[in-house]
Each structure stands twice: as C-alpha cells, then as structure tokens.
Short mmCIF file of C-alpha atoms in Angstrom, two decimals:
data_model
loop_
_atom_site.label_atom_id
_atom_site.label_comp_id
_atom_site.label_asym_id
_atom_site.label_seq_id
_atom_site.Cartn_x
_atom_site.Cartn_y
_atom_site.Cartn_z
CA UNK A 23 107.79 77.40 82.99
CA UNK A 24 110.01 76.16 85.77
CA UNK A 25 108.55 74.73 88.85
CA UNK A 26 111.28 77.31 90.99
CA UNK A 27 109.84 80.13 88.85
CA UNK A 28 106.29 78.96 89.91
CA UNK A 29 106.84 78.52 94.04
CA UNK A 30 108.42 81.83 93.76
CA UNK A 31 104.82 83.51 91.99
CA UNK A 32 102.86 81.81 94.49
CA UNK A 33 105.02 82.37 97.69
CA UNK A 34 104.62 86.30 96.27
CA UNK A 35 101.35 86.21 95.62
CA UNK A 36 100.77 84.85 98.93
CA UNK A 37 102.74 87.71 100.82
CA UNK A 38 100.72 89.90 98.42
CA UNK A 39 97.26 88.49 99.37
CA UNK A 40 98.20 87.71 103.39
CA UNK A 41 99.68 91.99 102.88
CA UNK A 42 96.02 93.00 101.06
CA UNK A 43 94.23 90.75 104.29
CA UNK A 44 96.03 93.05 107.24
CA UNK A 45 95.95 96.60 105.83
CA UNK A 46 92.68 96.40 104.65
CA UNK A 47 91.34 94.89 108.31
CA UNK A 48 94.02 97.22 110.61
CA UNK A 49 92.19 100.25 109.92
CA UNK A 50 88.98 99.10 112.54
CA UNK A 51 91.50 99.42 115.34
CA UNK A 52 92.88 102.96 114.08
CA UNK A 53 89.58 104.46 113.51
CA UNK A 54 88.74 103.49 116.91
CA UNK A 55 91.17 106.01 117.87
CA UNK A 56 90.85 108.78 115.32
CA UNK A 57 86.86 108.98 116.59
CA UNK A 58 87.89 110.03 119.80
CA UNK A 59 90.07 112.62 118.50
CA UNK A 60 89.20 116.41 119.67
CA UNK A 61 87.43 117.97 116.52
CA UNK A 62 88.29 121.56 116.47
CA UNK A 63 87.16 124.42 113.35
CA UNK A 64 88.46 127.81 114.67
CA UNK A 65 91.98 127.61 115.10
CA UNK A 66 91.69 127.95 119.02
CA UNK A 67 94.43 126.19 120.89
CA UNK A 68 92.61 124.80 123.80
CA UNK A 69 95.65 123.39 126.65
CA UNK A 70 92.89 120.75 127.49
CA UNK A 71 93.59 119.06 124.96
CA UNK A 72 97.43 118.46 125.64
CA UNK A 73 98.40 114.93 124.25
CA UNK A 74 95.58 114.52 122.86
CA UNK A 75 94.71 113.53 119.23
CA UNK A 76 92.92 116.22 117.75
CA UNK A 77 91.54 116.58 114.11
CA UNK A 78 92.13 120.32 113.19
CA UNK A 79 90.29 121.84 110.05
CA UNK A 80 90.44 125.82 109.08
CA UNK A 81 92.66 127.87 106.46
CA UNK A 82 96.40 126.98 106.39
CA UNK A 83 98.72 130.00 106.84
CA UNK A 84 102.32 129.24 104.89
CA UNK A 85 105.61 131.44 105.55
CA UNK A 86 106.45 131.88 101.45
CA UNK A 87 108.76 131.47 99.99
CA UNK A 88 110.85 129.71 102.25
CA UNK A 89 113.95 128.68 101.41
CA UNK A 90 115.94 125.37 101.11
CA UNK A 91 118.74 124.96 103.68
CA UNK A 92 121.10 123.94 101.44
CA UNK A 93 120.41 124.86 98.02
CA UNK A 94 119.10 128.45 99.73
CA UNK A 95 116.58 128.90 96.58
CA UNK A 96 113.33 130.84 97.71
CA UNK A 97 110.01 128.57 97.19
CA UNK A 98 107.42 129.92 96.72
CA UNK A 99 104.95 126.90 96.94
CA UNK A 100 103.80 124.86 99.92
CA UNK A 101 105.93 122.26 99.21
CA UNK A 102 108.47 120.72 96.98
CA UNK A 103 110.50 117.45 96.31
CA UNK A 104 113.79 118.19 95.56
CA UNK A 105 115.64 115.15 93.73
CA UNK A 106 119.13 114.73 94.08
CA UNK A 107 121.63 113.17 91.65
CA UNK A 108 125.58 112.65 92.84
CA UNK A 109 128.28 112.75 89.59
CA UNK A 110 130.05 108.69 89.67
CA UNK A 111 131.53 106.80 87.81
CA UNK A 112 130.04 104.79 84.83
CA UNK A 113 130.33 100.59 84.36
CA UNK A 114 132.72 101.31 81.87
CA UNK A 115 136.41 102.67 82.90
CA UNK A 116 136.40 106.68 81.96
CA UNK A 117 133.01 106.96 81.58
CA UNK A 118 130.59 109.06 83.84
CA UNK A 119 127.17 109.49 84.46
CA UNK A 120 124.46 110.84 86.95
CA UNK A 121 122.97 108.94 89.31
CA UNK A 122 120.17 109.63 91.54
CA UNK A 123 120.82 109.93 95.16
CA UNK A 124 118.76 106.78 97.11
CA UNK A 125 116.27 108.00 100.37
CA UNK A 126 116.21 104.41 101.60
CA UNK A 127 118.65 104.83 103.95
CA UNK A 128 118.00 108.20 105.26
CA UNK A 129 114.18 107.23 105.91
CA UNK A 130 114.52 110.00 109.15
CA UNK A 131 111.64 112.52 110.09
CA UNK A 132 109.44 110.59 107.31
CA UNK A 133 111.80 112.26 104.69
CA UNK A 134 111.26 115.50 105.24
CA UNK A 135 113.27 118.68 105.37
CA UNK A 136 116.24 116.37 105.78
CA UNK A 137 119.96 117.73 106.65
CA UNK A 138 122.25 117.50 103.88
CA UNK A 139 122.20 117.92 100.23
CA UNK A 140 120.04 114.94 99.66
CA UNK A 141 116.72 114.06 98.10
CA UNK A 142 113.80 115.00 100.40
CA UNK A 143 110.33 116.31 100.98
CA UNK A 144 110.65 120.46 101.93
CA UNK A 145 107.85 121.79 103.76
CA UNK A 146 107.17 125.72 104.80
CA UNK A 147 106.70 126.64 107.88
CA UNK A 148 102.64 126.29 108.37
CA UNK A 149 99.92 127.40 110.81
CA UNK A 150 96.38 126.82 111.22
CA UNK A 151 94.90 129.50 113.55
CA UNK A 152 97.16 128.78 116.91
CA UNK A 153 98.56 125.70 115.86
CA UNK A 154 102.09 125.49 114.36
CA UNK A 155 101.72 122.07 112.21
CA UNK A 156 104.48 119.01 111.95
CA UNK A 157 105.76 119.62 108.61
CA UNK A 158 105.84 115.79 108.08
CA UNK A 159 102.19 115.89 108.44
CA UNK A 160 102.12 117.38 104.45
CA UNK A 161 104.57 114.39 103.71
CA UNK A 162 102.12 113.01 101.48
CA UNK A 163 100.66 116.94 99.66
CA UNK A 164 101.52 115.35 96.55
CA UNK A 165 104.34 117.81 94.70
CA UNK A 166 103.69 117.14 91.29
CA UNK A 167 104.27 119.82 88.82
CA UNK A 168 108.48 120.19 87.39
CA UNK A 169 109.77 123.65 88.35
CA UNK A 170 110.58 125.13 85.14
CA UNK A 171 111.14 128.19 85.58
CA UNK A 172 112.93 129.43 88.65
CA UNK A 173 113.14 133.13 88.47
CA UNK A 174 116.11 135.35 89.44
CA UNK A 175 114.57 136.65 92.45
CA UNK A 176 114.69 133.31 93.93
CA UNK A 177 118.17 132.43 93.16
CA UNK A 178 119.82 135.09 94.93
CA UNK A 179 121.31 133.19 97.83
CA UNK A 180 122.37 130.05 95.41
CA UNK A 181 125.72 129.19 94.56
CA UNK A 182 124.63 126.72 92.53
CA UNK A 183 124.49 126.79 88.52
CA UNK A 184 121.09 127.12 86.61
CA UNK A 185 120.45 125.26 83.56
CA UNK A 186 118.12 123.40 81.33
CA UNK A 187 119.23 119.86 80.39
CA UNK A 188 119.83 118.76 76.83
CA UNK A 189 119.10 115.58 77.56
CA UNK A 190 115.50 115.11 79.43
CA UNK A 191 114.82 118.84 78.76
CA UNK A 192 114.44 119.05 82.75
CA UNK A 193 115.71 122.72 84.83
CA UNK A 194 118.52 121.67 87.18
CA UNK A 195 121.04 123.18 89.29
CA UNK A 196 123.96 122.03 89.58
CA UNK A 197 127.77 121.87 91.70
CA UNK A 198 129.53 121.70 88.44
CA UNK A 199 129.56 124.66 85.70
CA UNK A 200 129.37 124.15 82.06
CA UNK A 201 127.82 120.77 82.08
CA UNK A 202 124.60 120.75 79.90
CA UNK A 203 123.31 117.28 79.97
CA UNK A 204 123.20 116.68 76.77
CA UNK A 205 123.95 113.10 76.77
CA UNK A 206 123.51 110.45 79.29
CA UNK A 207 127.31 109.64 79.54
CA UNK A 208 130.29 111.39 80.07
CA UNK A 209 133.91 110.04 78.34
CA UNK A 210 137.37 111.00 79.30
CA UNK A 211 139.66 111.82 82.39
CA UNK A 212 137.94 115.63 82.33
CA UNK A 213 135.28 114.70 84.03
CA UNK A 214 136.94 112.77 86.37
CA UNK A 215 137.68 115.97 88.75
CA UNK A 216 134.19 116.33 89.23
CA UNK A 217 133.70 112.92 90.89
CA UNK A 218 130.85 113.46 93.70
CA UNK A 219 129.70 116.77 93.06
CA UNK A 220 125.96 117.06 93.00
CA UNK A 221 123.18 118.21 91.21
CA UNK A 222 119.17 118.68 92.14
CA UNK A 223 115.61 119.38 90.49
CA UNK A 224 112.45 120.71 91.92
CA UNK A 225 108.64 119.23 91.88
CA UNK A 226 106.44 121.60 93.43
CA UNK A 227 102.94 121.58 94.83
CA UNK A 228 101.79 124.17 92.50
CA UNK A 229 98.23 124.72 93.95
CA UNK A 230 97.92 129.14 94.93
CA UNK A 231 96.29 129.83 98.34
CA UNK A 232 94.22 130.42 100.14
CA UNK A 233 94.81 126.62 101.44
CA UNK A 234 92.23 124.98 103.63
CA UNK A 235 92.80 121.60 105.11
CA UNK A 236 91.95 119.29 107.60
CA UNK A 237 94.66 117.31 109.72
CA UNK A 238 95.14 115.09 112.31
CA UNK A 239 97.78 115.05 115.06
CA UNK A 240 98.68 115.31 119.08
CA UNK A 241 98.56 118.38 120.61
CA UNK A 242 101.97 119.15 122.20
CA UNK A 243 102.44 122.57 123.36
CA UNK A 244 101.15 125.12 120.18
CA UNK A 245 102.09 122.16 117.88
CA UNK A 246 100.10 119.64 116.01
CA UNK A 247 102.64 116.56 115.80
CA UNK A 248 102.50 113.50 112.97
CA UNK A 249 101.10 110.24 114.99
CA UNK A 250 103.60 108.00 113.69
CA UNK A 251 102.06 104.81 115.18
CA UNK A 252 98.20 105.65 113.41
CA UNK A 253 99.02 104.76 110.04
CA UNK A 254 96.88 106.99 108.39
CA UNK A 255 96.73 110.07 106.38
CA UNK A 256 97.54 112.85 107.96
CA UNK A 257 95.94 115.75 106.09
CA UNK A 258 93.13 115.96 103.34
CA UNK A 259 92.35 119.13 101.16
CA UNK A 260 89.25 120.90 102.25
CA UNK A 261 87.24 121.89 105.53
CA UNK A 262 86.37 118.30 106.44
CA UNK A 263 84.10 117.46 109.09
CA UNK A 264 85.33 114.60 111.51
CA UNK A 265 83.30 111.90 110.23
CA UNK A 266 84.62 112.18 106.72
CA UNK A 267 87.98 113.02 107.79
CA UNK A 268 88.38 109.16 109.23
CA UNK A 269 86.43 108.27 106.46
CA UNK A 270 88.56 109.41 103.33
CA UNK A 271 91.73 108.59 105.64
CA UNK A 272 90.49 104.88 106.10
CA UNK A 273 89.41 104.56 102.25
CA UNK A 274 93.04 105.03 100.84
CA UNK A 275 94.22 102.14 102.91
CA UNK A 276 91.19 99.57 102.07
CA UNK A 277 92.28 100.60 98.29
CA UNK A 278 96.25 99.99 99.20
CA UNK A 279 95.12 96.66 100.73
CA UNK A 280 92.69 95.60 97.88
CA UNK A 281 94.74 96.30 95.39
CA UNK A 282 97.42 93.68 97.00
CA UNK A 283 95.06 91.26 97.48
CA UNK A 284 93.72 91.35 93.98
CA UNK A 285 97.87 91.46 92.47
CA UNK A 286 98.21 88.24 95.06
CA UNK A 287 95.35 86.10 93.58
CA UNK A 288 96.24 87.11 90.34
CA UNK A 289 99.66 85.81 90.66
CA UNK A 290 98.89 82.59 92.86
CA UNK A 291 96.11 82.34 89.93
CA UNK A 292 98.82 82.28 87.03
CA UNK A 293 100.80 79.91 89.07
CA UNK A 294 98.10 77.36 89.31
CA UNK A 295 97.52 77.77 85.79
CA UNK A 296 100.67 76.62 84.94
CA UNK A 297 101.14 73.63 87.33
CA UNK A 298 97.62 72.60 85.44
CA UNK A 299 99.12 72.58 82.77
CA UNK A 300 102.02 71.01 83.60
CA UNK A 301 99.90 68.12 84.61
CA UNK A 302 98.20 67.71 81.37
CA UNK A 303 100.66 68.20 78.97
CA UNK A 304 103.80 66.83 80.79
CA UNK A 305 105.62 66.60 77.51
CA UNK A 306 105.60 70.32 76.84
CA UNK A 307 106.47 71.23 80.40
#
C-alpha cells in the first residue's frame, strides 16, 4: 500500500475518532439545559413560560391532507420527503438522463417545506393542545414508506403527469408527458426540448393517528420553535416523561459519536497494520 494512501487513513481516522470524542462528551452541557426545560402534559399554553424551553408531551393534532405548494397534491400523512430529479444532459453528446436535484446548497429552515420545486422535508400544519409546533421540529419523523399509489382525489389541483416508471418500478410525477422511464438514458435531439424540466417522488410517514409525541422547543407566542443551537432531537414518539425525553434524545448522539470513534480506530488500526508490515517485509512493500 502506499505510504500517501496510509497518512490519508490515519489523518481520517483521526478526524473520525477526535469527531466520536466531542459528540459523544457535548451532550453533558445540552442536557444541562434540556433539565430545566418547563415539562408540560395538557396542552395548556402557560405565557410564563415565554422564551422558555419547554418539553411538551400530549396527542398531536395534524391539518390532513395538506397539500404541497408546488406540486399542489393533497397528503394525507404527517409528513413526506418529496425527491426531486431535474431532466440534463448525459456525459455523452445527445444523450439524456435524470438527475437528482442536490439539498446541499439549499440547507434553509433545516430543509423543510422549502420554496421552489426542490427536494425537501413537507410537514402539516400540527398542534398539540394550544401549541402550534415548528414544522422543522418533525425534520427527523422518519418518512419511509414509497407512495405508490396516489389516488385521484388527491391529484386534483396537479398539473403534473402521473406515472409508474419502467425502469425502478417507482410512481412519479412528472413536467414532461409521455416519458415512461423505461431506461436510464435518453438518445437523440427529441429530448433535447425538455432540457430542465422536472420530475418528483413521494416517501411518506405512513403511521395512521391518533399521534402522540413528546417535543422540545421555546415558547414564542402560541408556538413551540426548533432550538437550533441544542443539538438534539427534537421530538420522540410516545407520551414521554421529562426524564426519558433527555434521556432517549442524549442516547442517539452517544451512538452517532461511538460509532465514529469505533470507524476512527478501525481505520488508524488498518493503517498501523500496514506500516508494520511495511517494516518487516520491506521487499514486498
């Protein structure tokens, strides 16, 4: 193996392991805070409390379906993913192909319910007793489930066209009629006219109410806002008492941050392995 291929697994592995070290120790400081946080299980808005961090558990009320800004299909689920792919051109001259639209640079309101026809998080409108909640606080409700079948009802308000791919056997709509997916590339100057049109899928968060969660905000006003500077999750399934609430939120990170550590070792590890073996059997190396 080459030495530069070496430095590089241990310089890695050390960003890894030093990565692993912080996340798994910055939670101490962030629990401090979270255990001061106003605990509150009936829904009561309190104006006490005002900029305050409170931890709010009780039965989530959800405005379905709501409907997509752009797309204007009805959902009928808490929440949904809705990927993006933009029509460009291929490597190869007249050839075409689908390419998925890239979040990283439109990282705004944590990805959610973002302006434009663009790959984002959608959120319904959601209460819990007085409290209207931060939709960015259900960034994380994982939306895992493909939305196969989107019924009529839903499509009402949608200009876009309905169909099931050929190709990855996916449900899509789509800016551009007629095309089926049934290959990966596209060849010849007739597709060339569609250049930049669009196409999107749906992954839902299929669970059926009633929905009862515990979160963890500021109060500002009737709304529970996302602490963006607590790195922590912001909402758990279940009636959660505080106490476990900062406990489950804490856990994920320790896991996050063990997990690095271990992947760092492991790679500083294989380094070392090598340069030992470089050593003995110089001839080789």
């Amino acid at each position: 193996m080459k030495k530069s291929l070496i430095y590089i697994f241990i310089i890695v592995g050390a960003i890894f392991l030093i990565f692993g070290a912080i996340y798994s120790i910055q939670p101490r400081a962030e629990r401090a805070a979270m255990k001061d946080a106003i605990y509150i299980d009936n829904g009561k808005l309190d104006k006490a409390n005002e900029g305050k961090l409170v931890i709010l558990a009780g039965r989530l009320e959800a405005e379905l379906p709501f409907t997509d800004p752009d797309t204007k299909v009805k959902i009928p689920y808490l929440t949904a993913i809705r990927t993006v792919y933009e029509f460009v051109e291929a490597k190869n001259k007249d050839e075409y192909t689908w390419k998925e639209v890239d979040i990283e640079g439109n990282r705004e309101n944590n990805g959610v319910n973002l302006e434009g026809f663009t790959t984002t998080t959608l959120v319904a409108p959601v209460r819990i007793g007085d409290y209207n909640i931060d939709p960015r606080i259900f960034s994380t409700t994982f939306a895992r489930d493909d939305w196969e079948k989107i019924d009529e009802d839903y499509l009402v308000d949608c200009e876009l066209y309905l169909f099931k791919s050929r190709y990855d056997g996916k449900t899509y709509l789509s800016e551009i009629e007629g095309i089926h997916d049934t290959y990966n590339k596209y060849e010849g100057e007739k597709w060339a006219k569609e250049l930049g049109k669009k196409k999107c899928r749906y992954k839902v968060y299929k669970e059926i109410g009633p929905y009862e969660f515990t979160v963890f905000g500021v109060q500002k006003g009737n709304w529970l806002m996302k602490r963006n500077d607590i790195d922590m999750l912001s909402e758990e399934e279940g009636i959660l008492s505080a106490k476990e609430f900062i406990k489950r939120a804490v856990t994920w990170r320790k896991i996050i941050g063990a997990i690095a550590a271990v992947l760092g070792i492991a790679l500083i590890g294989f380094a070392t392995y090598h340069i030992i073996l470089e050593k003995k059997y110089p001839d080789i190396y």
